[in-house]
mmCIF file of C-alpha atoms in Angstrom:
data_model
loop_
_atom_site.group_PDB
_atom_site.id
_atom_site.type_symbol
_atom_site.label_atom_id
_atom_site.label_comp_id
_atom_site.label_asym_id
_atom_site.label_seq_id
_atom_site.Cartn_x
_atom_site.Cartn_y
_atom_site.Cartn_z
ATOM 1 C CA UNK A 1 -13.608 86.831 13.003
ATOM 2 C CA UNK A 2 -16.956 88.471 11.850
ATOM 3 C CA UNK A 3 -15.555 91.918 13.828
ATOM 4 C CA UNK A 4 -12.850 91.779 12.343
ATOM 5 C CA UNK A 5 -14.247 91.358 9.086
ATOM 6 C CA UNK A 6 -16.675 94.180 10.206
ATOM 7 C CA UNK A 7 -13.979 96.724 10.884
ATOM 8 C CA UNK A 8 -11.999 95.842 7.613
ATOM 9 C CA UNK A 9 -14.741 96.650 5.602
ATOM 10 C CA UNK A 10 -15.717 99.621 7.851
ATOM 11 C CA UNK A 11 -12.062 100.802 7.842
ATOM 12 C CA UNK A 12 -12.317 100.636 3.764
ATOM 13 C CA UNK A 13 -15.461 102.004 3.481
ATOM 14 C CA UNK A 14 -13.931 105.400 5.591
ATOM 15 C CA UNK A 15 -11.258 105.627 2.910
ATOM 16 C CA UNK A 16 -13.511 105.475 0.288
ATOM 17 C CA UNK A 17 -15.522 108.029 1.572
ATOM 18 C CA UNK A 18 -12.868 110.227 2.210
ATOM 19 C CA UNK A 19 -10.999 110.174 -1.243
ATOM 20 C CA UNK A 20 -14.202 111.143 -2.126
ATOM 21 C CA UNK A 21 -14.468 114.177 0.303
ATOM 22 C CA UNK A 22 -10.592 115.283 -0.098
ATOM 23 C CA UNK A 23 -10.045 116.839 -3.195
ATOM 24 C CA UNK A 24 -6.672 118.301 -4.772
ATOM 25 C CA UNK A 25 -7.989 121.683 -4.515
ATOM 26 C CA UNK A 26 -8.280 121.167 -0.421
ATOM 27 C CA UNK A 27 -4.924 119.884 0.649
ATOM 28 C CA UNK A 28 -4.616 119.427 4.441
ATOM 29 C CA UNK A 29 -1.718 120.595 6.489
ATOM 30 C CA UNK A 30 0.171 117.952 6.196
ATOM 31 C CA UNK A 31 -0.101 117.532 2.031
ATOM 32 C CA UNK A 32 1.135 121.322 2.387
ATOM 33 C CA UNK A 33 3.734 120.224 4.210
ATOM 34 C CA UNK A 34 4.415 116.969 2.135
ATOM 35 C CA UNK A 35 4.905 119.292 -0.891
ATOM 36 C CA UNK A 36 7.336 121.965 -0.433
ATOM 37 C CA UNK A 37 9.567 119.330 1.569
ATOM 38 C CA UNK A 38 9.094 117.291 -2.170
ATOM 39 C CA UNK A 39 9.588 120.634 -3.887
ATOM 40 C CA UNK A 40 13.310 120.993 -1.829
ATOM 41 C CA UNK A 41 14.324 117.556 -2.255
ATOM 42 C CA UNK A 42 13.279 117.460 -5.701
ATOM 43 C CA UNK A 43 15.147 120.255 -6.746
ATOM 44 C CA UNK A 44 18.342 119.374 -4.439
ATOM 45 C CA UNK A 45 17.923 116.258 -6.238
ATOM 46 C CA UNK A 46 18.114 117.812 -9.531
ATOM 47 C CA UNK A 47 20.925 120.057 -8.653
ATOM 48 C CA UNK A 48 23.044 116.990 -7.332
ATOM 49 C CA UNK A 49 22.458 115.591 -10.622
ATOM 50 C CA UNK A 50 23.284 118.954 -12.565
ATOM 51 C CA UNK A 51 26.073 120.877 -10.807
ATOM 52 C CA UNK A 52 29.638 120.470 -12.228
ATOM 53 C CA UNK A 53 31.355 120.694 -9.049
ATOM 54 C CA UNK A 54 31.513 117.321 -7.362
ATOM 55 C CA UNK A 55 31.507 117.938 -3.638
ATOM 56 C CA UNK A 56 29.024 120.353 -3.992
ATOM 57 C CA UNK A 57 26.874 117.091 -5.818
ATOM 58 C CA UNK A 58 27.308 115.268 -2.896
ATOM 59 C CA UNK A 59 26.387 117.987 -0.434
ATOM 60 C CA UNK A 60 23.263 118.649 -2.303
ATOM 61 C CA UNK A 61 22.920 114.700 -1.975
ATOM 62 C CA UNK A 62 22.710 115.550 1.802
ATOM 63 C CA UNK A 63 20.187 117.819 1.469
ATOM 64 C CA UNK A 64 17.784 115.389 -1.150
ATOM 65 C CA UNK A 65 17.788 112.444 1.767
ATOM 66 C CA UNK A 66 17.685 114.575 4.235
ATOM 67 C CA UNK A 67 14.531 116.001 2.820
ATOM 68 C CA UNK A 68 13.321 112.154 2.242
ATOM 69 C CA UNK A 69 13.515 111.444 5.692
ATOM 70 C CA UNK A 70 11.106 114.483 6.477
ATOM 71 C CA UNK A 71 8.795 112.976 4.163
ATOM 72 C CA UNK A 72 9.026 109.634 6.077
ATOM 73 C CA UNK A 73 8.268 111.369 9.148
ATOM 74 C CA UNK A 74 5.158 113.018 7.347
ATOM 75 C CA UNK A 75 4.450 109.389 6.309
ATOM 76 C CA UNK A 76 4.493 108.477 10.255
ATOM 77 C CA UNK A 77 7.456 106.233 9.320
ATOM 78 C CA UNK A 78 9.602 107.377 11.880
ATOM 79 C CA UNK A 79 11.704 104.227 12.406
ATOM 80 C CA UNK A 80 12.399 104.264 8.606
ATOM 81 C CA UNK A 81 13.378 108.307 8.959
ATOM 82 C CA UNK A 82 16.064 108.012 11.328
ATOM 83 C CA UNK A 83 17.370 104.611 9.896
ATOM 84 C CA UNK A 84 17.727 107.053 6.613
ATOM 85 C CA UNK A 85 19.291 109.879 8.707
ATOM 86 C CA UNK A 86 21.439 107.091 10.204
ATOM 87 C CA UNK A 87 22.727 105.099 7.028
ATOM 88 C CA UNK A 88 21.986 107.636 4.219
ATOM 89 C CA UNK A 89 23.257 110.758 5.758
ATOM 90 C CA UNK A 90 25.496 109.319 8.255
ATOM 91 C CA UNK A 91 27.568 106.859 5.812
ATOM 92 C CA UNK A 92 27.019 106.718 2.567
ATOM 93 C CA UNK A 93 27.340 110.592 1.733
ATOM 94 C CA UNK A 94 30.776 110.459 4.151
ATOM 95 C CA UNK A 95 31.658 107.372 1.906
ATOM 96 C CA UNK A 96 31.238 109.235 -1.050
ATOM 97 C CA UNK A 97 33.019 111.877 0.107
ATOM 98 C CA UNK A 98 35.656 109.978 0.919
ATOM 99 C CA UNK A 99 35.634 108.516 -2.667
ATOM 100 C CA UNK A 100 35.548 112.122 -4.438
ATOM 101 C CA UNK A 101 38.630 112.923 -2.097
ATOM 102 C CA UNK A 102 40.340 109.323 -2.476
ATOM 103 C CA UNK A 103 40.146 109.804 -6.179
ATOM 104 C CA UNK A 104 41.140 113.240 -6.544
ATOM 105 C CA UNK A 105 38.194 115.143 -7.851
ATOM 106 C CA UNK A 106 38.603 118.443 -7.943
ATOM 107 C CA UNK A 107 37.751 121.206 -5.469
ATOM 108 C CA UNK A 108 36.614 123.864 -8.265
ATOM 109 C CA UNK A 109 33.880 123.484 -11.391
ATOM 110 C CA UNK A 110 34.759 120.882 -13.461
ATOM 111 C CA UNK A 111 33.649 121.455 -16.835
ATOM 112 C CA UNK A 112 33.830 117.192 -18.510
ATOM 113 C CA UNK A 113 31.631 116.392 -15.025
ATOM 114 C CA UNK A 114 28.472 115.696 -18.042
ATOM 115 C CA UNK A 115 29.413 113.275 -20.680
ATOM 116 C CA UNK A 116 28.284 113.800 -24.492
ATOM 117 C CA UNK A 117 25.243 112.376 -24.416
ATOM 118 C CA UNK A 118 23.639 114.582 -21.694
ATOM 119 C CA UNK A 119 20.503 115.546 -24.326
ATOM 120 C CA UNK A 120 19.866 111.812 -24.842
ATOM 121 C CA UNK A 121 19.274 111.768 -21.164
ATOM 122 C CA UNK A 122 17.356 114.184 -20.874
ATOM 123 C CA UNK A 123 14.745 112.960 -23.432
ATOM 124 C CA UNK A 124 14.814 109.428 -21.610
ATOM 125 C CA UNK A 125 14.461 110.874 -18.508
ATOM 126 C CA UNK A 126 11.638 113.373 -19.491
ATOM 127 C CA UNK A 127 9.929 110.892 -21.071
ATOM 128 C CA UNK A 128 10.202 107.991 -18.392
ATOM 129 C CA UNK A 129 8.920 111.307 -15.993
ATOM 130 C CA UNK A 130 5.977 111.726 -17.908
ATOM 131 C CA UNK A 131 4.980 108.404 -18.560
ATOM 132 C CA UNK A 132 5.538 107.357 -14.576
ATOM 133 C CA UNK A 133 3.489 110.551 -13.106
ATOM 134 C CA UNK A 134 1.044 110.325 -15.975
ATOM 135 C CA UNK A 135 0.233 106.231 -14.497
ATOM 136 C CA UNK A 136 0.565 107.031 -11.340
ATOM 137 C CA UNK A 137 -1.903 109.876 -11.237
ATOM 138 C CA UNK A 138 -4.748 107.938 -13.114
ATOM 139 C CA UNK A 139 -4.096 104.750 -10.782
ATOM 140 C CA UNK A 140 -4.217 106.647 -7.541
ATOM 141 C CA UNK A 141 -5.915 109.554 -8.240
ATOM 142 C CA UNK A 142 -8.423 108.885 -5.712
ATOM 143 C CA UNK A 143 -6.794 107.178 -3.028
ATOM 144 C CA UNK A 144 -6.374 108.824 0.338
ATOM 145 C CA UNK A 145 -3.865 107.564 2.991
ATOM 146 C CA UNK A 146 -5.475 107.638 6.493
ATOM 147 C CA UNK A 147 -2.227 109.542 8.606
ATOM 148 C CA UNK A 148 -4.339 109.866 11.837
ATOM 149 C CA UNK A 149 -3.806 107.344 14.996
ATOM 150 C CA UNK A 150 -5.503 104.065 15.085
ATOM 151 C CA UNK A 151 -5.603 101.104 17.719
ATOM 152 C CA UNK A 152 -2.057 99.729 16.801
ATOM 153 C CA UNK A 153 -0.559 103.415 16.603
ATOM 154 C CA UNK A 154 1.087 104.652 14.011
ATOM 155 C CA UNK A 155 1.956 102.615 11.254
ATOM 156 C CA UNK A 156 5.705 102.941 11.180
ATOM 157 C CA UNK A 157 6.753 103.548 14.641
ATOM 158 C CA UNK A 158 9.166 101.470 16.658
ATOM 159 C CA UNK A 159 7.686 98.897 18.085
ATOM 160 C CA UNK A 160 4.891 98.106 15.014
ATOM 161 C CA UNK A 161 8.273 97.806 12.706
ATOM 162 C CA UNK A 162 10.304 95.961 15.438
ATOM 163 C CA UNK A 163 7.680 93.694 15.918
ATOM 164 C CA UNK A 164 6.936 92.525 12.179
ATOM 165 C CA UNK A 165 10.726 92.353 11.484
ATOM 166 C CA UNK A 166 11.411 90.100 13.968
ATOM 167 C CA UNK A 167 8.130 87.730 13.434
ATOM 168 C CA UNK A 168 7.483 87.889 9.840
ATOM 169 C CA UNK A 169 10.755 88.794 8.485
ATOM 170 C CA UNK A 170 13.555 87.327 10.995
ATOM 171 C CA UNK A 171 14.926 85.008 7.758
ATOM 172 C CA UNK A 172 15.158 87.693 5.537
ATOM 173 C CA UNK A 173 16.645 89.623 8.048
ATOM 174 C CA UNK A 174 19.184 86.924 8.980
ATOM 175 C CA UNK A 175 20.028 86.623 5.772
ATOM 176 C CA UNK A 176 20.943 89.910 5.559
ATOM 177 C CA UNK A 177 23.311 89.748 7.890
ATOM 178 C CA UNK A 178 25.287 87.463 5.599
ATOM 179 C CA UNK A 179 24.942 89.668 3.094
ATOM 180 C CA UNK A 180 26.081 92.601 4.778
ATOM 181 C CA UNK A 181 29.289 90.315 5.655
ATOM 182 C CA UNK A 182 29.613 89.233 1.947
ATOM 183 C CA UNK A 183 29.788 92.856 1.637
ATOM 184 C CA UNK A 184 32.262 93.416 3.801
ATOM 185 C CA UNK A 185 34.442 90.770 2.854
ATOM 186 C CA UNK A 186 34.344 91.516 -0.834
ATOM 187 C CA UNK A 187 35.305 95.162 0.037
ATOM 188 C CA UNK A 188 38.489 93.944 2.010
ATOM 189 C CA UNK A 189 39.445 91.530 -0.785
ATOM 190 C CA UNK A 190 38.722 94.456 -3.089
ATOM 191 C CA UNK A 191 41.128 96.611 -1.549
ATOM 192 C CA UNK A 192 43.649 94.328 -0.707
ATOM 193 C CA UNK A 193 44.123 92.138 -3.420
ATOM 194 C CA UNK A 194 45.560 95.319 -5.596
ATOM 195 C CA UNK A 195 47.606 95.988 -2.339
ATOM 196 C CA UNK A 196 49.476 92.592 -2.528
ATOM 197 C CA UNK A 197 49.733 92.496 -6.033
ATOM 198 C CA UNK A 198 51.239 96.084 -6.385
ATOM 199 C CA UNK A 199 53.545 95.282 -3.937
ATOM 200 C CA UNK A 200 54.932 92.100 -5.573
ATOM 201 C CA UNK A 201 55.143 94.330 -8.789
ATOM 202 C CA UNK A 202 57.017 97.375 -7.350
ATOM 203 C CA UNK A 203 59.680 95.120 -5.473
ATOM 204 C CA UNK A 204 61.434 93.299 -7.839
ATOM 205 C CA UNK A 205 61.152 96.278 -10.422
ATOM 206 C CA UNK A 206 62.252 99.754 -9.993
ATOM 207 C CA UNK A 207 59.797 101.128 -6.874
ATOM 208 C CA UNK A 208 57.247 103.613 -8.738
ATOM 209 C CA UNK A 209 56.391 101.782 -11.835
ATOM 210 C CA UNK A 210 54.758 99.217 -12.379
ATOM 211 C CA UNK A 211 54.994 95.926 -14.907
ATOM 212 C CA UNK A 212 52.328 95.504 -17.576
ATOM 213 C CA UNK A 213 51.533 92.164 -16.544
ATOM 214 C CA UNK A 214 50.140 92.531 -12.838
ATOM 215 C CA UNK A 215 48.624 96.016 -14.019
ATOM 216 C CA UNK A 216 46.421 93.820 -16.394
ATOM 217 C CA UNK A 217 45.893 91.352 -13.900
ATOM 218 C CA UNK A 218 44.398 94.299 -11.651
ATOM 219 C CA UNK A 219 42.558 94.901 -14.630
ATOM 220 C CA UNK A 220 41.259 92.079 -15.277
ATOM 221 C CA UNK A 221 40.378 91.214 -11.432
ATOM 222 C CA UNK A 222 38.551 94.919 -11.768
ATOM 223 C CA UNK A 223 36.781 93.870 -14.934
ATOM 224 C CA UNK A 224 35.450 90.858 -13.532
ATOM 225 C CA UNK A 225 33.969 92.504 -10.165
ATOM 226 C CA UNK A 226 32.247 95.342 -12.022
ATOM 227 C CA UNK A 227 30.479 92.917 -14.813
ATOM 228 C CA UNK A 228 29.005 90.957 -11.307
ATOM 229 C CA UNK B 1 -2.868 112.509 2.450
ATOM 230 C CA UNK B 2 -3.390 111.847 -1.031
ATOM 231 C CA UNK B 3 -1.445 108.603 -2.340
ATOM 232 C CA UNK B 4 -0.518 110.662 -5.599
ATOM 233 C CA UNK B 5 2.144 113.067 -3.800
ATOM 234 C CA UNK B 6 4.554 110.301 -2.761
ATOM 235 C CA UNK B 7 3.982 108.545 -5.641
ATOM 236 C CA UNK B 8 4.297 111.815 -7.816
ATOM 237 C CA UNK B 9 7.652 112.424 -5.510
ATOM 238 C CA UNK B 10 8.655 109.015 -6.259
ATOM 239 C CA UNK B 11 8.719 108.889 -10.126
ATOM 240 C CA UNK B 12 10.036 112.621 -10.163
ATOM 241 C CA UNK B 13 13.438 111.369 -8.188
ATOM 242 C CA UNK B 14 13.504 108.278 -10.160
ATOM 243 C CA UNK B 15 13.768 109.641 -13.078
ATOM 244 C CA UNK B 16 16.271 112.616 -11.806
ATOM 245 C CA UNK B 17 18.573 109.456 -10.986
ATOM 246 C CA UNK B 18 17.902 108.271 -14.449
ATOM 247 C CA UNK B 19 19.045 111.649 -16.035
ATOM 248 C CA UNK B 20 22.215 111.141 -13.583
ATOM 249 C CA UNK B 21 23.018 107.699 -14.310
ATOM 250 C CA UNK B 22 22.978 108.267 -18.264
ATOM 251 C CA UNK B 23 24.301 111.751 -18.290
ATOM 252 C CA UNK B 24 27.061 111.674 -15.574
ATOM 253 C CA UNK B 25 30.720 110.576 -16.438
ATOM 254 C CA UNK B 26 32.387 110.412 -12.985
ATOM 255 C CA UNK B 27 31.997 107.077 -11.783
ATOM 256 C CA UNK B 28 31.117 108.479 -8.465
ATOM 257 C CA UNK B 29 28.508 110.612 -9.773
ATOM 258 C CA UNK B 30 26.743 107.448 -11.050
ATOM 259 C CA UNK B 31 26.765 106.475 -7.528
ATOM 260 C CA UNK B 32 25.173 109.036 -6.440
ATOM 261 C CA UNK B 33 22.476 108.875 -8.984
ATOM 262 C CA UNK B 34 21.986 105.574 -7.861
ATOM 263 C CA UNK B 35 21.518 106.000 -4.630
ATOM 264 C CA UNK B 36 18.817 108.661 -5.805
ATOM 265 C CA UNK B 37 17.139 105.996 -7.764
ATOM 266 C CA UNK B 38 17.573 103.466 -4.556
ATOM 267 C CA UNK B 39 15.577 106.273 -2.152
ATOM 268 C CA UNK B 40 12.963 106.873 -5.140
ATOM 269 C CA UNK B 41 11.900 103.515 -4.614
ATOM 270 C CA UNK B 42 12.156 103.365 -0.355
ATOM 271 C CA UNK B 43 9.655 106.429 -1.041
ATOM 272 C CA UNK B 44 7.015 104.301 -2.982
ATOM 273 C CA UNK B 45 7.485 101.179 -0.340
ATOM 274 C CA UNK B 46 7.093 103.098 2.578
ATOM 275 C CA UNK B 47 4.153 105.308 0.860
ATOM 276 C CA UNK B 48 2.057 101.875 -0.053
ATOM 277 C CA UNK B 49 3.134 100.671 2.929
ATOM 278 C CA UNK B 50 1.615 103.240 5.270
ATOM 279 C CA UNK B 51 -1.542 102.969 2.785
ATOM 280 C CA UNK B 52 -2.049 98.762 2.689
ATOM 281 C CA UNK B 53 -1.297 98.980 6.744
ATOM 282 C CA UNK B 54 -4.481 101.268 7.092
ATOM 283 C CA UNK B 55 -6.596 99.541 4.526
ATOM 284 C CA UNK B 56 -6.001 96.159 5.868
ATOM 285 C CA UNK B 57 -6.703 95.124 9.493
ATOM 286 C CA UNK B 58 -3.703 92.178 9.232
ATOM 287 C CA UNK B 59 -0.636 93.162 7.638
ATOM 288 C CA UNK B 60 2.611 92.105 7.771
ATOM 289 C CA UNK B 61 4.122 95.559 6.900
ATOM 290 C CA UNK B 62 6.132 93.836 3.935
ATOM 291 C CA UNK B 63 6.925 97.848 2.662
ATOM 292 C CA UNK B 64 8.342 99.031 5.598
ATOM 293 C CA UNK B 65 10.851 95.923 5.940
ATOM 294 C CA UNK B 66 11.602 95.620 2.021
ATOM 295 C CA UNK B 67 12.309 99.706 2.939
ATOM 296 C CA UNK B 68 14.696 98.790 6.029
ATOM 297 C CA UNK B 69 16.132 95.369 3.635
ATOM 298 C CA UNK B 70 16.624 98.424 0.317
ATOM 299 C CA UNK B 71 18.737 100.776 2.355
ATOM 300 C CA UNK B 72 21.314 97.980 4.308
ATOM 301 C CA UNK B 73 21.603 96.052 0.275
ATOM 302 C CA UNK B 74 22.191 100.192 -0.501
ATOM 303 C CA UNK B 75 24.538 100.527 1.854
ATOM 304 C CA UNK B 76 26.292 97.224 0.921
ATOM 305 C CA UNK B 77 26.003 98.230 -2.535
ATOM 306 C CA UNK B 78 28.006 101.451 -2.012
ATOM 307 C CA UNK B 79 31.152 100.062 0.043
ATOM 308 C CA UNK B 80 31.721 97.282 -2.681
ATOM 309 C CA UNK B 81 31.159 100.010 -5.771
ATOM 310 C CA UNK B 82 33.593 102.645 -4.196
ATOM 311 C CA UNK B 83 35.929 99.405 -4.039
ATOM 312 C CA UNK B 84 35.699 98.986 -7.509
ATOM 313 C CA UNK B 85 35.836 102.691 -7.940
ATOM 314 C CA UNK B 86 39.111 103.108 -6.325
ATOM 315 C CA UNK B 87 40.531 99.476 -7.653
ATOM 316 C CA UNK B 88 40.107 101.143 -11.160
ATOM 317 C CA UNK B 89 41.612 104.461 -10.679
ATOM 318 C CA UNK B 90 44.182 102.753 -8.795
ATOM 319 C CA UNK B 91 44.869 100.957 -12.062
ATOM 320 C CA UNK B 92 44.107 103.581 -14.841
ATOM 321 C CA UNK B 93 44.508 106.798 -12.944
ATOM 322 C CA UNK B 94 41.129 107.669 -13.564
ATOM 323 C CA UNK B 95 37.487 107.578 -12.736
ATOM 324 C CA UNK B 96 35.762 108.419 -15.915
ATOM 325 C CA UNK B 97 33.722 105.553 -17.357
ATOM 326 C CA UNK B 98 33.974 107.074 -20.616
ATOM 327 C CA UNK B 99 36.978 106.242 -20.934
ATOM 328 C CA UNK B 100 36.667 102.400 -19.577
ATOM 329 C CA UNK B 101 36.195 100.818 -22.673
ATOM 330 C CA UNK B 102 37.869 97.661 -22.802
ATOM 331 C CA UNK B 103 35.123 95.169 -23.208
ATOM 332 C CA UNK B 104 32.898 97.535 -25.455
ATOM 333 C CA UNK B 105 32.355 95.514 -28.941
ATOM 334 C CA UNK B 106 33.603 97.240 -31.973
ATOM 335 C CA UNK B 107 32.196 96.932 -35.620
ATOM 336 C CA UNK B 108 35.065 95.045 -37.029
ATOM 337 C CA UNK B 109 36.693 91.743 -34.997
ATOM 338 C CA UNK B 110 39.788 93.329 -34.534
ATOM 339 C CA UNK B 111 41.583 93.470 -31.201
ATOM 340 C CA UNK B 112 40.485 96.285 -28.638
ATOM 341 C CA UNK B 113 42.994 99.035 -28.377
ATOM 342 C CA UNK B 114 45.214 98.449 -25.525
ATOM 343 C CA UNK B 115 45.008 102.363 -23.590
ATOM 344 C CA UNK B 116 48.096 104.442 -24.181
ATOM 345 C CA UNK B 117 50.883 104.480 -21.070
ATOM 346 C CA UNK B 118 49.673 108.466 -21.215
ATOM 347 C CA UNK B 119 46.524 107.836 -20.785
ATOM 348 C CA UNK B 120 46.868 106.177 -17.436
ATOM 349 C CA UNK B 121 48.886 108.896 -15.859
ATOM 350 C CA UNK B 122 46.081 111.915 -16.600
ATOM 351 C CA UNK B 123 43.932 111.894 -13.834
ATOM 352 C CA UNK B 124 40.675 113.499 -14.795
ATOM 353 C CA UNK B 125 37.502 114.071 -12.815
#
């Protein structure tokens, strides 16, 4: 109890003291290393964001996570990295892709890809940039994250995340599970609802077209999923 | 490693996704920002998370499981909004949420204009 209280304060005292020996103009490998992997995915980040041809967003969205899961490694989250390489890289961009293709974007630059009020964004966006590095900096300019190897290993390997999910966070986790087959459930009904419903429309009407009525029942259903 | 460059990282790709949510009119696009805005915040989790776990002896290394818990709700979050997506321009032949006005409010009470038979056929990006 009292060593343990001993180290605690002995572990915080060593941060102190080093925030107070590590300064900005001093950056360590790994800071070196932390920023032009942040300067990449930054600035794949803002192309994805900027570029009016839509694959090309989404390839440049495989670049930004990519790049995020570098920074997890850096962070000596590794678990957390390759879950991102896993689900971000591995799914979701195909799924997007898949959506881009499913919905017919177009191959080539598409010039209405920005909407109107692209300067109003900006100046939100610049501002809520400003505001958010400005606090952050004066909250943590002094704090220093200890990287280096301690009795429990790394922070974010394998077994130190396996280990807390399943003993501090098996119900959330559980629950997740139902969640992810909410998800899945809501997808099929999403997709097949319109299915059923188009069919009964085409058949007793001339195949092609559509009547009004189930195309605004489709709407509605639509409606309804998007405002929950 | 100084907390401020994750943290700096963080706010800069938040507020990239911000610029693409507001500014983007492909539904899909909106997405994407999204998910930009989604990995913004896995950053600041796992960064405090790698911080608290050194500073304190016990920890129950909430950030890295609120991190794992972000991505699978992402990942959920994606499959049911690319449903929508595709329910939508299965319905009005497009994917521009410009144009997906029917519930805005307008000025006077009068009914919302009911979109145009040619407006469902152009399929835009």
């Amino acid at each position: 109890m009292t060593l343990a209280a001993a180290t605690v304060t002995a572990a915080h005292a060593t941060t102190t003291t080093a925030a107070e020996t590590h300064g900005f103009l001093s950056p360590t490998g790994v800071e070196i290393a932390f920023l032009l992997v942040g300067l990449v995915t930054f600035g794949a980040a803002i192309v994805t964001v900027t570029t009016k041809q839509l694959v090309h967003a989404a390839l440049w969205l495989v670049v930004t996570l990519g790049g995020l899961a570098v920074e997890y490694l850096l962070l000596t989250a590794e678990f957390i990295a390759w879950v991102q390489v896993l689900i971000y890289v591995g799914s979701v961009v195909v799924l997007l892709l898949f959506g881009l293709m499913l919905t017919r974007a177009p191959i080539g630059r598409s010039p209405d890809a920005d909407s109107g009020n692209r300067w109003a964004a900006l100046t939100v966006a610049v501002a809520a940039a400003a505001a958010l590095v400005w606090v952050v900096v004066d909250a943590f300019r002094t704090t220093w994250i200890d990287l280096g190897d301690t009795a429990g290993g790394a922070a974010g390997s394998t077994a130190v995340t396996g280990a807390s999910l399943f003993q501090s966070w098996v119900l959330p986790f559980e629950a997740l599970s139902v969640l992810l087959l909410a998800a899945l459930v809501g997808a099929i009904v999403l997709s097949r609802k319109t299915k059923t419903t188009a069919a009964a429309a085409t058949t007793p009407s001339v195949p092609g077209t559509r009547s009004d009525k189930a195309d605004q029942a489709d709407a509605d259903q639509a409606d309804k999923e998007g405002a929950r | 490693m100084h907390l401020a460059y994750p943290a700096v990282l963080s706010a800069l790709l938040f507020s990239t996704g911000l610029y693409g949510v507001l500014a983007r009119r492909n539904a899909i696009l909106v997405l994407m920002s999204v998910e930009l805005m989604l990995n913004a915040v896995n950053l600041n989790l796992v960064a405090f998370d790698v911080w608290l776990s050194k500073t304190a002896q016990d920890t129950l290394h909430s950030g890295q499981a609120l991190t794992l818990f972000t991505i699978a709700i992402a990942a959920a979050e994606i499959g049911i909004g690319l449903a929508i997506v595709l329910a939508v321009y299965r319905n009005r032949g497009t994917s521009d949420i410009d144009k997906l006005r029917d519930t805005a409010e307008t000025d006077d009470d009068s009914e919302p204009a009911q979109p145009e038979p040619a407006e469902k056929a152009e399929a835009t990006a």
